[in-house]
Tab-separated table of C-alpha atoms in Angstrom:
chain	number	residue	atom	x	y	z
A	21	UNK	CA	-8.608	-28.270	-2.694
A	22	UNK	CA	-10.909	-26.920	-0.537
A	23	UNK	CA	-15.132	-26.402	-0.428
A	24	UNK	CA	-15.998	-23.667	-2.372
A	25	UNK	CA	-18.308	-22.421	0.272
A	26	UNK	CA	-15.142	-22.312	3.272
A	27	UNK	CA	-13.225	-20.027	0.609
A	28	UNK	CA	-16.057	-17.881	-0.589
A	29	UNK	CA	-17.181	-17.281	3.090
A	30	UNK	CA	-13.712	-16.277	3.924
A	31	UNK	CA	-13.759	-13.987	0.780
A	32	UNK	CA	-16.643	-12.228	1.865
A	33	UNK	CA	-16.507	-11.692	5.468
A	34	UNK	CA	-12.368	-10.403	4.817
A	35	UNK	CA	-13.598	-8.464	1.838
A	36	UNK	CA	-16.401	-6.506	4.696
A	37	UNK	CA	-13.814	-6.138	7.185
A	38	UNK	CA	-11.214	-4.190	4.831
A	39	UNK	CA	-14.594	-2.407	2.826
A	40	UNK	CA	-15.377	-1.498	6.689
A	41	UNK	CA	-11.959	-0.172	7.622
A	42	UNK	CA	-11.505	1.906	4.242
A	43	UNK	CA	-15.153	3.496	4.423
A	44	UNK	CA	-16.048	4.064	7.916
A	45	UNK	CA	-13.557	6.556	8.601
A	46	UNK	CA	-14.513	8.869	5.230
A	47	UNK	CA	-17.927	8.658	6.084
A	48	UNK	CA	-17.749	9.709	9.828
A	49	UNK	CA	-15.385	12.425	9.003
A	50	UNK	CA	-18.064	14.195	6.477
A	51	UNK	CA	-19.630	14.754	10.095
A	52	UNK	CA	-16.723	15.576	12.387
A	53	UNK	CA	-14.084	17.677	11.835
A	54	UNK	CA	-10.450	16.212	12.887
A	55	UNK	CA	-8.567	18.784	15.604
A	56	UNK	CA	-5.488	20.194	14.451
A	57	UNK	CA	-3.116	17.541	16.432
A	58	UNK	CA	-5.064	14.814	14.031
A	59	UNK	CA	-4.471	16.616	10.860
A	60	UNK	CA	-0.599	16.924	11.795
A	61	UNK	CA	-0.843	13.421	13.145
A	62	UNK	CA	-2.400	12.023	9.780
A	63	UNK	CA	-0.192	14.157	7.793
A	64	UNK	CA	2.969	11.531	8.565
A	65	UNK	CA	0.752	9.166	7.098
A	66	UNK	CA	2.122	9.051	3.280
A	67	UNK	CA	5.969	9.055	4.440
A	68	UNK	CA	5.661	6.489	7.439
A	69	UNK	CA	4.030	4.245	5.303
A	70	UNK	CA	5.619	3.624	2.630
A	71	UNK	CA	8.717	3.749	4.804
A	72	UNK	CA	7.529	0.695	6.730
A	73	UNK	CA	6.682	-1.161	3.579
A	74	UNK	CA	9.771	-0.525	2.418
A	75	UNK	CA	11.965	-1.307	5.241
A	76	UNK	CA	10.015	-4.557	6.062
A	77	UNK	CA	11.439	-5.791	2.875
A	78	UNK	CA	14.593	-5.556	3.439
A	79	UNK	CA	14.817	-7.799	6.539
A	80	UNK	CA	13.724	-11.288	7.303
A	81	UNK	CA	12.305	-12.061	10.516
A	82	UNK	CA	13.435	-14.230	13.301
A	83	UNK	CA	11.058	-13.722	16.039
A	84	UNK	CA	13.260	-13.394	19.599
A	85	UNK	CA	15.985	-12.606	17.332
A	86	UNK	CA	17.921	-9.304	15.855
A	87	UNK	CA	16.198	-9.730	11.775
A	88	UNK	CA	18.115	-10.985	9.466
A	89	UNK	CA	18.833	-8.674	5.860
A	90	UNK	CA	17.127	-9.516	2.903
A	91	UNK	CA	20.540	-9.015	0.647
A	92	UNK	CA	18.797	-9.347	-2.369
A	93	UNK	CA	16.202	-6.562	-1.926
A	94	UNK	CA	18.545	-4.422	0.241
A	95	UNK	CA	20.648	-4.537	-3.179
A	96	UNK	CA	17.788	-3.771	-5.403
A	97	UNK	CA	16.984	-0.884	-3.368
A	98	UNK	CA	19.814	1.194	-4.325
A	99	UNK	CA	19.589	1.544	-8.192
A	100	UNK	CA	15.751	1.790	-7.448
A	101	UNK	CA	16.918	4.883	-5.503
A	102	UNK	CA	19.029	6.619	-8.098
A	103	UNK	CA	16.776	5.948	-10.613
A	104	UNK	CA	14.350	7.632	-7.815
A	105	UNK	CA	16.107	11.028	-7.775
A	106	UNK	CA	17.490	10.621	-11.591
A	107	UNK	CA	14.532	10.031	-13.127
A	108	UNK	CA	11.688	11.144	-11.131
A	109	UNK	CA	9.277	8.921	-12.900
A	110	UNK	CA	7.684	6.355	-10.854
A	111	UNK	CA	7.574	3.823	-14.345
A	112	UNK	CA	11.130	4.382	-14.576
A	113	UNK	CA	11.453	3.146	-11.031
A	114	UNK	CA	9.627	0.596	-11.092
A	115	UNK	CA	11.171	-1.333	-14.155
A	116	UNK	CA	14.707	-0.501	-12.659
A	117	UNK	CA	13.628	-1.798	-9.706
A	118	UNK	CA	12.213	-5.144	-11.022
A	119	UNK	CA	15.622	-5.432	-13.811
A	120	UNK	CA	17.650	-5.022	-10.446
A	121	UNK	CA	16.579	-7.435	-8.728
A	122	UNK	CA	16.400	-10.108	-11.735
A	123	UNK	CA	19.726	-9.406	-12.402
A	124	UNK	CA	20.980	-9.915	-8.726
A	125	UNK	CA	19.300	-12.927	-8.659
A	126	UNK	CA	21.086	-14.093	-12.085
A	127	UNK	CA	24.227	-13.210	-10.819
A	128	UNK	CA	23.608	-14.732	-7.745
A	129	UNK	CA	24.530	-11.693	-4.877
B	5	UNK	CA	2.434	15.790	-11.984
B	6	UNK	CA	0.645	19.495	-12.727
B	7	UNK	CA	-2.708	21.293	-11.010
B	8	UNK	CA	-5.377	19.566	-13.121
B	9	UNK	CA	-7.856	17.371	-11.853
B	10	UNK	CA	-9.297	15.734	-15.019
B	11	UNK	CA	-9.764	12.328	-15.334
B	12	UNK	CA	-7.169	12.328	-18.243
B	13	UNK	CA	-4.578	13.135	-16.040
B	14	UNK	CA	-5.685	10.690	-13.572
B	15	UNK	CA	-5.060	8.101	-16.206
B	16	UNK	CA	-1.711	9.902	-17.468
B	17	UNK	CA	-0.454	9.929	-13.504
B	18	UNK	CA	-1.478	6.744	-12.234
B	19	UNK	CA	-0.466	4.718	-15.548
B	20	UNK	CA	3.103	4.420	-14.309
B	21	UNK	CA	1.757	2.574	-11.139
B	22	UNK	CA	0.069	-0.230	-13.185
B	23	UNK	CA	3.197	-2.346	-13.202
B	24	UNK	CA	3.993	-2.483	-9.655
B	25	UNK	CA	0.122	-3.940	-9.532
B	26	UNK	CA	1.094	-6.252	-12.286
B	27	UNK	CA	3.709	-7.630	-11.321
B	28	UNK	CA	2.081	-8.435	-6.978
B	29	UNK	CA	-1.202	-9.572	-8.690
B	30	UNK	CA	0.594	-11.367	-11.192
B	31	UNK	CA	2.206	-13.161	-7.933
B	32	UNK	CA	-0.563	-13.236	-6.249
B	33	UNK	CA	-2.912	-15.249	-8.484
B	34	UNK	CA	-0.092	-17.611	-9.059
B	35	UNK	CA	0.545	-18.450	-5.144
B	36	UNK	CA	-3.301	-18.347	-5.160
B	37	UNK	CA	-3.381	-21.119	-7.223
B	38	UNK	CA	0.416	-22.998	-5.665
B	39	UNK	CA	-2.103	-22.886	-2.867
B	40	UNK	CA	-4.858	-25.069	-4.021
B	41	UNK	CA	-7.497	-22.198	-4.792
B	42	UNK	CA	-9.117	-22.302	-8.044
B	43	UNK	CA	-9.114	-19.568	-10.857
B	44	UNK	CA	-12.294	-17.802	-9.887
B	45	UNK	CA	-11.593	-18.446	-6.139
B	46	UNK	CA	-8.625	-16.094	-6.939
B	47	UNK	CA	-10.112	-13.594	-8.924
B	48	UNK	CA	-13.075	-13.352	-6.491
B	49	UNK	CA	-10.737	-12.804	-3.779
B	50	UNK	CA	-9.165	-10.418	-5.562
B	51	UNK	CA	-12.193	-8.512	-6.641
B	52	UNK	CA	-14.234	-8.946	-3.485
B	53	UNK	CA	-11.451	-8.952	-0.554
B	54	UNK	CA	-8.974	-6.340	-2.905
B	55	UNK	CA	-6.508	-6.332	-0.284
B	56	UNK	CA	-2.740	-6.693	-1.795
B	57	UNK	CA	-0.909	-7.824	1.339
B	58	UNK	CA	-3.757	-8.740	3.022
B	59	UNK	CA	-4.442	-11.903	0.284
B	60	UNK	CA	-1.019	-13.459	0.821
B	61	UNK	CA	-1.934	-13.731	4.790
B	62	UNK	CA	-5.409	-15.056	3.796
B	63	UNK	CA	-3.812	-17.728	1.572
B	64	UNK	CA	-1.502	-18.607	4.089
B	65	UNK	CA	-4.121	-19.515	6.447
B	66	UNK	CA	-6.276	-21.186	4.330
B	67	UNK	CA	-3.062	-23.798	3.669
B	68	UNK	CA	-3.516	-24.378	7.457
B	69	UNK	CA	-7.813	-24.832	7.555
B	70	UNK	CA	-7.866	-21.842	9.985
B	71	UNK	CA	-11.389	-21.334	11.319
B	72	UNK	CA	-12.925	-17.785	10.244
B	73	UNK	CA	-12.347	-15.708	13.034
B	74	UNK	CA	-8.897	-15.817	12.952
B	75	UNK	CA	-8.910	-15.099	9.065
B	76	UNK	CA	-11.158	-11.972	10.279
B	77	UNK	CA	-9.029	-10.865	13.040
B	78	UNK	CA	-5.589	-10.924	10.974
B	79	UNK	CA	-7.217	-9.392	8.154
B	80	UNK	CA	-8.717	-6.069	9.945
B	81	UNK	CA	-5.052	-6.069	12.032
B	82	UNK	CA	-2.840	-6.227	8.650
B	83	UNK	CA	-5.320	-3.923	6.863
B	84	UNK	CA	-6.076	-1.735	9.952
B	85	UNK	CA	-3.882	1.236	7.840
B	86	UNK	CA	-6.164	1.982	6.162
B	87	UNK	CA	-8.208	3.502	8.576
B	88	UNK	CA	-5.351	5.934	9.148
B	89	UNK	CA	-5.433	6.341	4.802
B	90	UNK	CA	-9.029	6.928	5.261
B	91	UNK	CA	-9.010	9.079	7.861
B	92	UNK	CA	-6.086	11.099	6.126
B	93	UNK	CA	-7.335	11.449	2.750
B	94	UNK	CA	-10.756	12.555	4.474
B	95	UNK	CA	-10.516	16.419	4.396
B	96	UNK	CA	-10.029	16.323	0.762
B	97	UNK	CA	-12.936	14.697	-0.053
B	98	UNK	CA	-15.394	16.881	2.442
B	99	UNK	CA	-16.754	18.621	-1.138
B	100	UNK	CA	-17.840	14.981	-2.343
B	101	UNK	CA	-21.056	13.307	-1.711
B	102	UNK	CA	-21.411	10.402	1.296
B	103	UNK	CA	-22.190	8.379	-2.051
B	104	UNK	CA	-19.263	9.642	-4.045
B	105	UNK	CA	-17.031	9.055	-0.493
B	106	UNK	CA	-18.349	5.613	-0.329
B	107	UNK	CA	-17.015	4.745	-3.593
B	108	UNK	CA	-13.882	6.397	-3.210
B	109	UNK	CA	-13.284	4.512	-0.110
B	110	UNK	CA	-14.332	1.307	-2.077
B	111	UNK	CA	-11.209	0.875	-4.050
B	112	UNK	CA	-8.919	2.949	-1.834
B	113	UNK	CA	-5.184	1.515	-1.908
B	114	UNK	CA	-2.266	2.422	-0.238
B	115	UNK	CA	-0.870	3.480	-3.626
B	116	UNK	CA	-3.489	5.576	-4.968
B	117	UNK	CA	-3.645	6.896	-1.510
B	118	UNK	CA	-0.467	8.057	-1.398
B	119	UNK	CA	-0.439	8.882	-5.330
B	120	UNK	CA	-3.298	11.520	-4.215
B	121	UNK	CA	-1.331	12.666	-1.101
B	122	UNK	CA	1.815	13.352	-4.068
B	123	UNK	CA	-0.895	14.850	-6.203
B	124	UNK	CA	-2.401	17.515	-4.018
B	125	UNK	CA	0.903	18.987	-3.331
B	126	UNK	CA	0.578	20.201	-6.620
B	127	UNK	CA	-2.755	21.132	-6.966
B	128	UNK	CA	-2.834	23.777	-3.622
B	129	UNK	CA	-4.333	20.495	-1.432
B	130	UNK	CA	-7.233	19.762	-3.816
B	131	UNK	CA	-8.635	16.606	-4.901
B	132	UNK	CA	-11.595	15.427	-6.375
B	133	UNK	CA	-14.213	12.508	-7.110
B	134	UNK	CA	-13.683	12.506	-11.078
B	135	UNK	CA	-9.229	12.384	-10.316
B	136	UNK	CA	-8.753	9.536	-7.752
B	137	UNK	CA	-12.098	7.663	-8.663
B	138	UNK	CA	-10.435	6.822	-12.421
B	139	UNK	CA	-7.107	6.481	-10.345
B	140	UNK	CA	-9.193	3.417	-8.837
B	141	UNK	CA	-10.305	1.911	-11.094
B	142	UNK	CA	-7.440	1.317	-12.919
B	143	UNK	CA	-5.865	0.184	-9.789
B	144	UNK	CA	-8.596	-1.951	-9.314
B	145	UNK	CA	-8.812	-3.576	-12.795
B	146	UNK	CA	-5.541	-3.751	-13.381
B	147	UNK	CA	-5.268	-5.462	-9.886
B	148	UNK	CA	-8.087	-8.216	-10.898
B	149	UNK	CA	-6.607	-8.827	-14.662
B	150	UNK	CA	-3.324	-9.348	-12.856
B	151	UNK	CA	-4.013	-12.017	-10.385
B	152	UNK	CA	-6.594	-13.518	-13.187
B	153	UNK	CA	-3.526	-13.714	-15.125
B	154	UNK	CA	-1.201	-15.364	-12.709
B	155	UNK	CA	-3.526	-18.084	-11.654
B	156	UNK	CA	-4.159	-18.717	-15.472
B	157	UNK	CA	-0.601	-19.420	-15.794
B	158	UNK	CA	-0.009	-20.421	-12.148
B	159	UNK	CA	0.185	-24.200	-13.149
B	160	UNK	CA	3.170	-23.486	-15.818
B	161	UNK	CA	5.777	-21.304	-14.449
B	162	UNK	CA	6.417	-22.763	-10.798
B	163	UNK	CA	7.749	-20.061	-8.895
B	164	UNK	CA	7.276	-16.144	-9.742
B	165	UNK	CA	10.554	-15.217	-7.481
B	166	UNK	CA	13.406	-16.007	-10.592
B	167	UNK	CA	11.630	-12.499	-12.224
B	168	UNK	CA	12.096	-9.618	-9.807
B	169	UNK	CA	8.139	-9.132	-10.528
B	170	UNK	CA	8.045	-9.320	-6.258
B	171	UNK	CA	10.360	-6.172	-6.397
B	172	UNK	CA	8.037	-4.473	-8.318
B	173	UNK	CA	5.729	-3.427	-5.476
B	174	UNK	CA	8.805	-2.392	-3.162
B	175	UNK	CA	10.227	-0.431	-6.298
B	176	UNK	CA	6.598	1.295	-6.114
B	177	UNK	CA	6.967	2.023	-2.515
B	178	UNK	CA	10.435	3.569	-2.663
B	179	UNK	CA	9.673	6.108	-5.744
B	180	UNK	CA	6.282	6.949	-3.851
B	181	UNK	CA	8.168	7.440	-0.808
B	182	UNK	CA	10.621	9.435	-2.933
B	183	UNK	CA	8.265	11.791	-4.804
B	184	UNK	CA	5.984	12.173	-1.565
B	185	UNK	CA	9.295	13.855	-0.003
B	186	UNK	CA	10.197	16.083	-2.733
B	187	UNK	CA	6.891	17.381	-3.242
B	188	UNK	CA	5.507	18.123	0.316
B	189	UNK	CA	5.566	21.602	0.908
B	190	UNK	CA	4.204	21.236	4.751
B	191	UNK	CA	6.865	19.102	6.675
B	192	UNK	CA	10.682	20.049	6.591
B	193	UNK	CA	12.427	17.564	4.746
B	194	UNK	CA	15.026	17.239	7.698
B	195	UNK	CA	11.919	16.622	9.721
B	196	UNK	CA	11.055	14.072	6.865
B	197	UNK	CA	14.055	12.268	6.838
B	198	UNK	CA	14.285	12.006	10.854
B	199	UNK	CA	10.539	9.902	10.632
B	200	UNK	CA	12.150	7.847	8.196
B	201	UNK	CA	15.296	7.057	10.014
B	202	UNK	CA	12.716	6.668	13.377
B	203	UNK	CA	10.435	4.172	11.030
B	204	UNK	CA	13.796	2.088	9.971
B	205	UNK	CA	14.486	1.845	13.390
B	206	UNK	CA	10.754	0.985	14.744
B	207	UNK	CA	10.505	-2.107	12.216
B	208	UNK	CA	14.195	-3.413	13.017
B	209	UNK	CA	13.490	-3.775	16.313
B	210	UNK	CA	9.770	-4.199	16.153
B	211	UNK	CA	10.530	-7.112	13.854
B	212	UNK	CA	12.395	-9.147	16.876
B	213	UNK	CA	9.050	-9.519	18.667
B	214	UNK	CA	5.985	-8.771	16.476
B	215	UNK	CA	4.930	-10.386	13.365
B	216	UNK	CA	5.946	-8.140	10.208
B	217	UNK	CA	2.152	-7.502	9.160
B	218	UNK	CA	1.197	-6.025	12.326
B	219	UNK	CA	4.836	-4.258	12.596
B	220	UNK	CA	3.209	-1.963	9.314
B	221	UNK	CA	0.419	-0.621	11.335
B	222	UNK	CA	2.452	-0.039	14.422
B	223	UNK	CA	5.618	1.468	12.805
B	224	UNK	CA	3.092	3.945	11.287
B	225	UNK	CA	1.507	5.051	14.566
B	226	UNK	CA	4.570	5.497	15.829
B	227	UNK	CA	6.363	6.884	12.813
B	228	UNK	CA	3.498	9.316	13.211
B	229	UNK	CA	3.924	10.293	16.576
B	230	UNK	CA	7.359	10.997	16.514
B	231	UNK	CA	6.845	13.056	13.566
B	232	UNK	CA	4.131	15.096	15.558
B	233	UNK	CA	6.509	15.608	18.593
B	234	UNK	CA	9.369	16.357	16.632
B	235	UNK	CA	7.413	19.066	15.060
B	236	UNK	CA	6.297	20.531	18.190
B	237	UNK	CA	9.585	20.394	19.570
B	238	UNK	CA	12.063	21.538	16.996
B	239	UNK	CA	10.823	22.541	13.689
């Protein structure tokens, strides 16, 4: 256990910085418009991200090492994909996904 | 996904996202409480700090007593994304009041984000308060309820791995990914693809020297760049 006050300080302080980093940016933008390199820049956003989220999952890291794969989720991945482009429905997706990897982990890949 | 921008759709659309919230927050609240945080330690930090990945770092370093700063530091480097989210779902919001803005930006998350990004593909690159503001909220309650949930039954089940409910979130990420690609008009989807490939590559060797949270922000910049020069250069 630790003192309430050490956790609800940490709480509150974290919970400013990520308020901070998601406001700021909306606010100072009402004032200034982004240049055109910015806007194609930003527009990679969506894609990159949710690449590297993705693909971070599927290794495990060794620092001063090649990563390891994460067999289980690399697995998972792929009827999560065809379900993907079957389906097109991101519940669909996301119950495959979770039934995939359940299943791999009964089995024991 | 059609042209409308009521709050019913926002509630029909972002429904099918609720689970991948449920099953991380659900996790969450249960290492929360693994952890030796109390029930309404977790659901404050869920409700105050609302920052998915970001909590699982925190945890971690309360284990280890860390002092504050460092907490501070990791937290705006892991989270610093979503100053890039911020800054790209800006445009859209121009129309809205700084109040309205402020809000949005509140309970911004990488999902909704990107479930807005999918959305305005469809709606000729509009968005609205009343759309992604109900979008939110359900992220954001669902989100709370969640790790409420797991710390509840934290002290029963042990360890949330043996139910694929930690796949949920990268099952979330792919089909985002996925729709995002089919539906954006802008980019080239061979131009697409390449930043993928380039962001596979960036985190598998980024991974051998810099710690996976970090890796995120970094892949994107340079997932981002790539995709800028490529576009210059080729497409």
């Amino acid at each position: 256990m630790y003192s309430f006050n050490y956790v609800f300080t940490i709480i509150i302080s974290s919970g400013f910085v990520v308020w901070l980093s998601k406001v700021f940016p909306l606010v100072i933008l009402k004032k200034y418009k982004l240049n055109e390199k910015a806007v194609s820049f930003l527009s990679f956003v969506p894609i990159t991200i949710m690449s590297a989220l993705w693909f971070e999952s599927l290794f495990v890291q060794h620092l001063g090492q090649l990563p390891g794969l994460d067999i289980e989720n690399l697995v998972a991945s792929v009827p999560t994909i065809l379900s993907a482009i079957l389906t097109r429905s991101l519940l669909v997706i996301v119950v495959v996904g979770i039934i995939s990897l359940a299943l791999i982990r009964v089995i024991g890949i | 996904m059609n042209d409308q921008l009521t709050r019913k759709r926002a509630v029909i659309e972002t429904m099918p996202t609720v689970l991948g919230y449920v099953g991380i927050g659900i996790t969450v609240g249960i290492v929360g409480r693994a952890s030796g945080l109390t029930v309404l330690e977790v659901l404050l930090m869920s409700m105050i700090t609302y920052g998915g990945s970001v909590q699982f770092v925190i945890i971690s370093m309360i284990i280890r007593h860390s002092e504050l700063l460092p907490i501070i530091l990791a937290t705006f480097l892991v989270n610093a994304r979503m100053i890039l989210i911020s800054m790209s779902v800006a445009p859209y919001l121009e129309q809205e009041s700084v109040l309205k803005n402020i809000l949005l930006g509140t309970l911004l998350t990488d999902e909704t984000y990107v479930l807005s990004m999918n959305k305005i593909n469809y709606t000729k690159k509009r968005l609205n308060f009343e759309w992604l503001n109900i979008s939110n909220l359900i992220a954001y309650f669902t989100w709370a309820i969640a790790s409420f949930t797991g710390a509840l039954i934290g002290d029963y089940v042990g360890t949330p791995k043996k139910f694929g409910l930690d796949f949920a979130l990268v099952a979330m990420f792919i089909g985002l990914l996925y729709l995002q690609i089919i539906s954006e008009r802008e980019i080239k989807m061979m131009l697409q693809l390449l930043v993928v490939l380039f962001t596979l590559l960036a985190i598998y060797i980024g991974l051998i020297f810099i710690p996976a949270n970090i890796l995120i922000l970094l892949a994107t910049i340079l997932g981002c760049s790539f995709g800028v020069i490529m576009k210059n250069v080729f497409f």
